[in-house]
XYZ file of N, CA and C in Angstrom:
675
model
N 34.331 11.603 117.551
C 33.403 12.719 117.686
C 33.420 13.222 119.129
N 33.221 14.543 119.279
C 33.213 15.150 120.598
C 31.797 15.346 121.121
N 30.831 14.709 120.471
C 29.454 14.817 120.915
C 28.780 13.465 120.717
N 27.615 13.288 121.331
C 26.905 12.020 121.192
C 25.463 12.274 120.760
N 24.674 11.214 120.685
C 23.297 11.340 120.217
C 22.438 12.179 121.150
N 22.755 12.166 122.439
C 21.999 12.993 123.379
C 22.182 14.473 123.058
N 23.411 14.860 122.727
C 23.673 16.247 122.343
C 22.901 16.605 121.071
N 22.923 15.702 120.090
C 22.224 15.964 118.833
C 20.718 16.059 119.038
N 20.171 15.192 119.862
C 18.734 15.233 120.129
C 18.344 16.526 120.827
N 19.201 16.987 121.750
C 18.933 18.248 122.439
C 18.993 19.426 121.469
N 19.977 19.422 120.583
C 20.107 20.502 119.599
C 18.970 20.488 118.594
N 18.494 19.304 118.253
C 17.436 19.178 117.246
C 16.174 19.922 117.697
N 16.005 20.071 118.989
C 14.819 20.742 119.529
C 14.998 22.249 119.662
N 16.209 22.742 119.457
C 16.487 24.165 119.625
C 16.264 24.928 118.331
N 15.905 26.197 118.453
C 15.720 27.047 117.283
C 17.064 27.513 116.735
N 17.083 27.853 115.462
C 18.308 28.371 114.851
C 18.738 29.667 115.525
N 17.780 30.515 115.897
C 18.109 31.782 116.550
C 18.781 31.545 117.902
N 18.253 30.606 118.692
C 18.840 30.321 120.004
C 20.243 29.754 119.858
N 20.454 28.914 118.859
C 21.784 28.347 118.607
C 22.758 29.448 118.200
N 22.312 30.372 117.351
C 23.161 31.483 116.941
C 23.549 32.343 118.140
N 22.589 32.616 119.030
C 22.883 33.397 120.235
C 23.875 32.672 121.137
N 23.720 31.366 121.266
C 24.633 30.586 122.102
C 26.048 30.610 121.534
N 26.171 30.485 120.228
C 27.489 30.550 119.592
C 28.126 31.919 119.802
N 27.327 32.965 119.716
C 27.831 34.322 119.919
C 28.333 34.502 121.349
N 27.656 33.879 122.306
C 28.065 33.969 123.707
C 29.434 33.337 123.928
N 29.667 32.187 123.319
C 30.909 31.447 123.562
C 32.059 31.957 122.705
N 31.797 32.192 121.436
C 32.890 32.469 120.498
C 32.982 33.933 120.098
N 31.956 34.729 120.418
C 31.811 36.100 119.924
C 31.678 36.136 118.414
N 31.398 34.975 117.823
C 31.100 34.878 116.397
C 29.842 34.028 116.271
N 28.867 34.514 115.556
C 27.605 33.797 115.474
C 27.654 32.591 114.536
N 28.745 32.443 113.781
C 28.889 31.295 112.884
C 27.716 31.197 111.911
N 27.204 32.349 111.529
C 26.059 32.395 110.630
C 26.521 32.547 109.190
N 26.072 31.647 108.338
C 26.401 31.717 106.922
C 25.714 32.928 106.297
N 26.369 33.554 105.334
C 25.850 34.760 104.687
C 24.379 34.610 104.301
N 23.586 35.661 104.552
C 22.163 35.608 104.167
C 21.943 35.426 102.672
N 22.995 35.593 101.872
C 22.855 35.338 100.433
C 22.611 33.858 100.149
N 22.885 33.018 101.142
C 22.607 31.582 101.041
C 21.447 31.274 101.971
N 20.343 30.801 101.429
C 19.135 30.612 102.234
C 18.462 29.278 101.911
N 17.537 28.906 102.778
C 16.785 27.663 102.578
C 15.839 27.829 101.389
N 15.975 26.955 100.403
C 15.197 27.052 99.176
C 14.192 25.921 99.018
N 14.350 24.883 99.811
C 13.508 23.695 99.671
C 13.469 22.979 101.007
N 12.336 22.362 101.338
C 12.219 21.686 102.618
C 11.990 22.672 103.758
N 12.017 22.150 104.979
C 11.724 22.960 106.151
C 12.938 23.229 107.039
N 13.882 22.287 107.043
C 15.009 22.443 107.964
C 16.202 21.632 107.511
N 17.386 22.122 107.857
C 18.626 21.385 107.685
C 19.182 21.089 109.072
N 19.571 19.840 109.290
C 20.169 19.502 110.582
C 20.998 18.231 110.440
N 22.261 18.305 110.872
C 23.086 17.110 110.884
C 24.556 17.419 110.713
N 25.404 16.387 110.854
C 26.854 16.546 110.698
C 27.254 16.748 109.241
N 28.205 17.647 109.018
C 28.611 18.015 107.668
C 29.542 17.005 107.028
N 29.328 16.793 105.733
C 30.291 16.110 104.867
C 30.690 17.137 103.816
N 31.942 17.596 103.845
C 32.361 18.691 102.975
C 33.021 18.173 101.702
N 32.580 18.720 100.565
C 33.084 18.343 99.245
C 33.531 19.607 98.509
N 34.730 19.571 97.968
C 35.267 20.713 97.231
C 34.655 20.805 95.830
N 34.280 22.018 95.449
C 33.727 22.287 94.129
C 34.669 23.215 93.368
N 34.869 22.963 92.085
C 35.725 23.822 91.259
C 35.091 24.010 89.885
N 35.415 25.140 89.271
C 34.941 25.402 87.914
C 35.636 24.459 86.936
N 34.914 24.035 85.911
C 35.486 23.118 84.928
C 34.735 23.244 83.605
N 35.381 22.850 82.527
C 34.710 22.750 81.230
C 34.494 21.284 80.864
N 34.891 20.410 81.775
C 34.787 18.969 81.534
C 33.331 18.524 81.550
N 32.944 17.786 80.543
C 31.582 17.266 80.469
C 31.507 15.958 81.251
N 31.327 16.084 82.552
C 31.329 14.894 83.407
C 30.337 15.081 84.543
N 29.812 13.968 85.022
C 28.900 14.014 86.160
C 29.692 14.226 87.452
N 28.978 14.674 88.492
C 29.613 14.925 89.782
C 29.793 13.593 90.523
N 30.810 12.833 90.143
C 30.971 11.482 90.678
C 31.163 11.460 92.187
N 31.937 12.391 92.711
C 32.187 12.415 94.158
C 30.884 12.671 94.912
N 30.122 13.633 94.423
C 28.839 13.938 95.063
C 27.878 12.761 94.936
N 27.832 12.139 93.757
C 26.924 11.011 93.538
C 27.253 9.852 94.472
N 28.535 9.551 94.620
C 28.940 8.459 95.491
C 28.615 8.772 96.945
N 28.848 10.019 97.329
C 28.558 10.427 98.702
C 27.069 10.340 98.991
N 26.253 10.788 98.058
C 24.800 10.696 98.225
C 24.346 9.252 98.399
N 24.976 8.330 97.680
C 24.596 6.917 97.740
C 25.082 6.222 99.010
N 26.194 6.695 99.573
C 26.861 5.927 100.626
C 26.887 6.577 102.006
N 26.612 7.870 102.117
C 26.757 8.534 103.421
C 25.670 8.087 104.391
N 25.906 8.333 105.656
C 24.976 7.917 106.702
C 23.712 8.772 106.689
N 22.604 8.157 107.080
C 21.348 8.881 107.226
C 21.554 10.058 108.189
N 20.977 11.203 107.860
C 21.094 12.382 108.715
C 22.251 13.297 108.367
N 23.128 12.874 107.452
C 24.282 13.699 107.078
C 23.840 14.914 106.260
N 24.629 15.985 106.363
C 24.403 17.179 105.549
C 25.565 17.301 104.562
N 25.278 17.225 103.270
C 26.315 17.329 102.250
C 26.526 18.795 101.893
N 27.790 19.237 101.990
C 28.144 20.628 101.718
C 29.013 20.684 100.464
N 28.538 21.356 99.425
C 29.320 21.575 98.212
C 29.734 23.045 98.180
N 31.036 23.306 98.325
C 31.510 24.688 98.385
C 32.951 24.764 97.924
N 33.387 25.977 97.616
C 34.778 26.170 97.264
C 34.983 27.128 96.111
N 34.111 27.077 95.112
C 34.215 27.963 93.957
C 32.814 28.479 93.657
N 32.320 29.416 94.476
C 30.909 29.790 94.408
C 30.485 30.319 93.050
N 29.320 29.881 92.619
C 28.746 30.309 91.357
C 27.239 30.451 91.564
N 26.751 31.675 91.750
C 25.326 31.875 92.054
C 24.405 31.610 90.873
N 24.978 31.363 89.687
C 24.159 31.098 88.503
C 24.023 29.598 88.240
N 25.120 28.866 88.414
C 25.135 27.439 88.112
C 24.578 26.614 89.270
N 23.733 25.644 88.961
C 23.107 24.808 89.987
C 24.002 23.633 90.366
N 24.363 23.562 91.633
C 25.153 22.436 92.130
C 24.265 21.241 92.452
N 23.068 21.504 92.975
C 22.100 20.446 93.271
C 20.894 20.621 92.358
N 20.408 19.504 91.821
C 19.206 19.523 90.983
C 18.151 18.635 91.623
N 17.004 18.515 90.972
C 15.927 17.696 91.526
C 16.352 16.243 91.709
N 17.295 15.769 90.890
C 17.756 14.378 91.013
C 18.467 14.158 92.340
N 19.442 15.018 92.660
C 20.166 14.883 93.931
C 19.235 15.096 95.119
N 18.320 16.045 94.970
C 17.392 16.336 96.066
C 16.470 15.147 96.321
N 16.058 14.477 95.248
C 15.172 13.312 95.389
C 15.871 12.179 96.127
N 17.114 11.872 95.765
C 17.812 10.771 96.430
C 18.148 11.136 97.869
N 18.483 12.410 98.118
C 18.775 12.844 99.488
C 17.531 12.726 100.367
N 16.372 13.038 99.805
C 15.120 12.900 100.556
C 14.807 11.435 100.819
N 14.989 10.597 99.801
C 14.694 9.170 99.944
C 15.593 8.523 100.988
N 16.858 8.949 101.046
C 17.812 8.360 101.982
C 17.797 9.054 103.345
N 16.883 9.984 103.533
C 16.690 10.674 104.811
C 17.964 11.391 105.283
N 18.582 12.109 104.361
C 19.732 12.906 104.755
C 19.281 14.123 105.548
N 20.243 14.747 106.246
C 19.906 15.903 107.079
C 19.803 17.197 106.306
N 20.314 17.201 105.062
C 20.206 18.407 104.258
C 21.284 18.501 103.197
N 21.136 19.489 102.323
C 22.099 19.808 101.289
C 22.391 21.301 101.383
N 23.674 21.665 101.289
C 24.085 23.064 101.426
C 25.146 23.382 100.384
N 25.010 24.518 99.713
C 25.995 24.913 98.712
C 26.068 26.426 98.592
N 27.242 26.929 98.146
C 27.349 28.352 97.860
C 27.103 28.622 96.374
N 26.685 27.597 95.642
C 26.234 27.742 94.254
C 24.708 27.834 94.250
N 24.125 27.829 93.083
C 22.670 27.865 92.963
C 22.097 26.454 93.101
N 20.780 26.376 93.106
C 20.065 25.103 93.214
C 18.975 25.084 92.148
N 18.818 23.940 91.476
C 17.756 23.803 90.473
C 16.659 22.945 91.068
N 15.666 23.593 91.636
C 14.595 22.891 92.321
C 13.319 23.722 92.254
N 12.158 23.103 92.269
C 10.913 23.874 92.310
C 10.762 24.590 93.647
N 9.902 25.577 93.672
C 9.705 26.363 94.894
C 8.869 25.617 95.928
N 8.002 24.713 95.485
C 7.105 24.000 96.393
C 7.801 22.748 96.916
N 7.770 22.560 98.246
C 8.438 21.426 98.877
C 7.454 20.302 99.183
N 7.901 19.069 99.024
C 7.121 17.922 99.464
C 7.157 17.872 100.996
N 6.148 17.282 101.632
C 6.088 17.276 103.099
C 7.317 16.670 103.770
N 7.891 15.641 103.167
C 9.031 14.956 103.766
C 10.341 15.274 103.037
N 10.382 16.420 102.342
C 11.547 16.764 101.537
C 12.743 17.137 102.404
N 13.932 16.813 101.923
C 15.163 17.216 102.580
C 15.306 18.730 102.489
N 15.937 19.348 103.489
C 16.199 20.778 103.436
C 17.372 21.075 102.516
N 17.214 22.076 101.649
C 18.259 22.436 100.693
C 18.486 23.945 100.754
N 19.738 24.367 100.968
C 20.072 25.788 101.016
C 21.124 26.097 99.963
N 20.955 27.229 99.289
C 21.909 27.630 98.268
C 21.825 29.115 97.996
N 22.568 29.565 96.979
C 22.650 30.989 96.665
C 21.449 31.490 95.870
N 20.509 30.615 95.556
C 19.323 30.984 94.802
C 18.934 29.874 93.856
N 17.787 30.025 93.208
C 17.357 29.047 92.210
C 17.847 29.471 90.835
N 18.200 28.484 90.029
C 18.666 28.773 88.681
C 18.361 27.598 87.771
N 18.040 27.860 86.495
C 17.825 26.763 85.550
C 19.129 26.226 84.976
N 20.266 26.891 85.273
C 21.544 26.536 84.648
C 22.148 25.291 85.285
N 22.341 24.253 84.500
C 22.935 23.005 84.978
C 24.419 23.187 85.284
N 24.902 22.419 86.260
C 26.326 22.430 86.569
C 27.146 21.540 85.651
N 26.469 20.754 84.823
C 27.168 19.833 83.924
C 28.050 20.623 82.950
N 29.349 20.365 82.991
C 30.279 21.075 82.132
C 30.665 22.454 82.618
N 30.241 22.800 83.848
C 30.564 24.118 84.400
C 31.257 24.034 85.761
N 30.770 23.134 86.604
C 31.417 22.916 87.895
C 31.618 21.419 88.102
N 32.550 21.081 88.998
C 32.882 19.682 89.240
C 33.129 19.472 90.724
N 32.585 18.383 91.266
C 32.908 18.031 92.654
C 34.238 17.289 92.636
N 35.242 17.896 93.288
C 36.612 17.404 93.166
C 36.913 16.232 94.094
N 36.630 16.442 95.404
C 36.984 15.412 96.386
C 36.407 15.776 97.741
N 36.265 14.763 98.590
C 35.971 15.041 99.988
C 37.151 15.805 100.571
N 36.882 16.778 101.423
C 37.969 17.577 101.991
C 37.733 17.778 103.480
N 38.806 18.005 104.265
C 38.661 18.174 105.707
C 37.780 19.355 106.077
N 37.826 20.426 105.268
C 37.016 21.611 105.543
C 36.847 22.418 104.270
N 35.854 23.285 104.280
C 35.635 24.207 103.171
C 34.954 25.445 103.717
N 34.962 26.517 102.928
C 34.315 27.755 103.336
C 33.053 27.958 102.526
N 31.951 28.171 103.225
C 30.662 28.362 102.572
C 29.995 29.594 103.181
N 29.710 30.577 102.356
C 29.049 31.775 102.859
C 29.822 32.495 103.938
N 31.158 32.445 103.851
C 31.993 33.157 104.802
C 32.312 32.410 106.085
N 31.811 31.193 106.223
C 32.055 30.398 107.428
C 32.795 29.120 107.059
N 33.859 28.805 107.805
C 34.591 27.564 107.583
C 33.823 26.398 108.200
N 33.604 25.368 107.402
C 32.883 24.177 107.851
C 33.830 22.991 107.771
N 34.001 22.280 108.880
C 34.842 21.085 108.915
C 33.976 19.838 108.954
N 34.559 18.728 108.506
C 33.838 17.455 108.563
C 33.343 17.207 109.988
N 32.062 16.884 110.131
C 31.501 16.569 111.437
C 30.890 17.742 112.166
N 31.164 18.986 111.729
C 30.475 20.136 112.323
C 28.976 19.968 112.111
N 28.185 20.512 113.019
C 26.735 20.388 112.909
C 26.168 21.602 112.179
N 25.430 21.325 111.112
C 24.772 22.370 110.330
C 23.309 22.441 110.767
N 22.857 23.652 111.096
C 21.457 23.861 111.475
C 20.915 25.012 110.637
N 19.811 24.784 109.954
C 19.259 25.837 109.127
C 17.757 25.746 108.978
N 17.130 26.900 108.847
C 15.712 26.968 108.532
C 15.482 28.253 107.747
N 14.259 28.777 107.765
C 13.965 29.956 106.956
C 14.580 31.228 107.531
N 15.142 31.170 108.725
C 15.892 32.308 109.263
C 17.304 32.377 108.693
N 17.882 31.215 108.386
C 19.252 31.164 107.897
C 19.930 29.880 108.325
N 21.247 29.821 108.131
C 22.023 28.611 108.412
C 23.188 28.952 109.329
N 23.376 28.151 110.373
C 24.500 28.335 111.292
C 25.321 27.051 111.353
N 26.586 27.200 111.761
C 27.519 26.081 111.823
C 28.045 25.961 113.251
N 27.900 24.781 113.847
C 28.393 24.538 115.208
C 29.667 23.700 115.120
N 30.816 24.272 115.501
C 32.057 23.482 115.490
C 31.929 22.248 116.381
N 32.576 21.187 115.969
C 32.470 19.901 116.671
C 32.713 20.022 118.171
N 33.752 20.756 118.547
C 34.143 20.827 119.951
C 33.156 21.605 120.816
N 32.214 22.326 120.194
C 31.282 23.156 120.955
C 29.863 22.592 121.001
N 29.630 21.458 120.376
C 28.263 20.939 120.226
C 27.566 20.767 121.570
N 28.208 20.100 122.519
C 27.571 19.870 123.825
C 27.276 21.183 124.538
N 28.234 22.080 124.546
C 28.071 23.356 125.240
C 26.966 24.202 124.604
N 26.913 24.209 123.295
C 25.879 24.974 122.598
C 24.497 24.412 122.894
N 24.382 23.088 122.979
C 23.089 22.478 123.290
C 22.570 22.951 124.641
N 23.461 23.043 125.625
C 23.069 23.478 126.974
C 22.655 24.940 126.978
N 23.478 25.794 126.371
C 23.225 27.235 126.436
C 22.034 27.632 125.562
N 21.869 27.010 124.402
C 20.727 27.322 123.547
C 19.417 26.993 124.264
N 19.392 25.886 125.002
C 18.212 25.535 125.795
C 17.930 26.612 126.822
N 18.959 27.142 127.444
C 18.797 28.195 128.450
C 18.248 29.469 127.817
N 18.718 29.804 126.634
C 18.205 30.990 125.955
C 16.719 30.850 125.652
N 16.309 29.677 125.192
C 14.894 29.487 124.877
C 14.031 29.561 126.136
N 14.557 29.030 127.245
C 13.827 29.148 128.507
C 13.674 30.604 128.913
N 14.736 31.384 128.722
C 14.694 32.796 129.089
C 13.639 33.539 128.278
N 13.605 33.290 126.966
C 12.610 33.959 126.127
C 11.197 33.582 126.553
N 10.991 32.312 126.853
C 9.666 31.863 127.297
C 9.276 32.549 128.608
N 10.236 32.658 129.546
C 9.970 33.338 130.819
C 9.630 34.808 130.592
N 10.379 35.456 129.693
C 10.118 36.863 129.400
C 8.746 37.060 128.774
N 8.356 36.165 127.876
C 7.048 36.290 127.227
C 5.913 36.142 128.239
N 6.075 35.205 129.177
C 5.056 35.051 130.220
C 5.009 36.284 131.115
N 6.183 36.825 131.456
C 6.263 38.016 132.297
C 5.596 39.206 131.601
N 5.877 39.395 130.321
C 5.291 40.501 129.561
C 3.778 40.356 129.484
N 3.307 39.122 129.348
C 1.867 38.888 129.278
C 1.166 39.331 130.550
N 1.865 39.156 131.697
C 1.285 39.527 132.989
C 1.496 41.007 133.291
N 2.754 41.476 133.108
C 3.114 42.837 133.531
C 2.877 43.897 132.462
N 2.928 43.491 131.187
C 2.800 44.461 130.116
C 4.021 45.332 129.934
N 5.158 44.929 130.525
C 6.367 45.754 130.469
C 7.538 44.969 129.893
N 8.037 45.398 128.732
C 9.205 44.764 128.147
C 10.450 45.074 128.968
N 10.602 46.327 129.401
C 11.777 46.702 130.179
C 11.847 45.933 131.491
N 10.708 45.816 132.162
C 10.692 45.096 133.433
C 11.031 43.624 133.242
N 10.479 43.007 132.206
C 10.749 41.595 131.938
C 12.223 41.387 131.598
N 12.797 42.305 130.833
C 14.212 42.206 130.478
C 15.091 42.308 131.710
N 14.787 43.273 132.585
C 15.576 43.437 133.813
C 15.500 42.197 134.694
N 14.358 41.540 134.720
C 14.179 40.396 135.618
C 14.781 39.101 135.064
N 14.842 38.967 133.752
C 15.231 37.672 133.186
C 16.514 37.678 132.375
N 16.806 38.754 131.667
C 17.924 38.735 130.727
C 19.270 38.686 131.410
N 19.506 39.578 132.369
C 20.840 39.721 132.946
C 21.304 38.463 133.664
N 20.418 37.835 134.429
C 20.803 36.649 135.201
C 21.221 35.516 134.265
N 20.410 35.262 133.261
C 20.712 34.172 132.344
C 21.955 34.479 131.531
N 22.133 35.750 131.151
C 23.318 36.134 130.382
C 24.576 35.845 131.180
N 24.559 36.190 132.475
C 25.727 35.959 133.314
C 26.019 34.462 133.433
N 24.967 33.660 133.593
C 25.166 32.218 133.682
C 25.722 31.654 132.392
N 25.186 32.140 131.258
C 25.645 31.647 129.955
C 27.096 31.986 129.733
N 27.512 33.182 130.101
C 28.897 33.560 129.924
C 29.814 32.697 130.802
N 29.287 32.314 131.970
C 30.066 31.436 132.835
C 30.300 30.086 132.216
N 29.300 29.603 131.455
C 29.441 28.305 130.780
C 30.550 28.341 129.719
N 30.786 29.526 129.163
C 31.737 29.622 128.077
C 33.177 29.780 128.535
N 33.411 29.887 129.830
C 34.771 30.085 130.313
C 35.530 28.778 130.392
């Protein structure tokens, strides 16, 4: 891994918006998953990705790869089911969500639908998908295998990338950028806080922007070189 627990702890405190801005500064791509995929359960998704390929099937079989991964993966992991998007069929149901919550996973993410109630338990795992649906994936989709990477909502996700999501949306931090994003996202949040205090005193958005935005932007761009 190209990051450590200190980087993860620093990122865990950052907002999804600040992380998206930091990614845009470094890569000129915000790494934001399509808004068609949103948080449907829980409060937040955060953790390293485990990517599993999904394919359409008529086989009447359980998702063995997903089931094994749910039982064996490390606490804090985010399981990503993607590859053959189906906004009608549910890739995750209340059963998978219950075990993921019990095992304290970092979240569940899919470009398929999710079969879950709208109300979240206080300690529920975060789950993001293409929408809620009553349609079971049994006999319609199949988890094929763990894979090095997959595409979900227009963004390529590799094993170990950090997934961060809340009610604003979901972003993907490539492994090699985790430390840098943690530093710059913190700087963005400091800048916003400084601007809000300045506006409270001066009453001027333009003045606060001139005093705080340009300097921090220049520093952030320097970090990305």
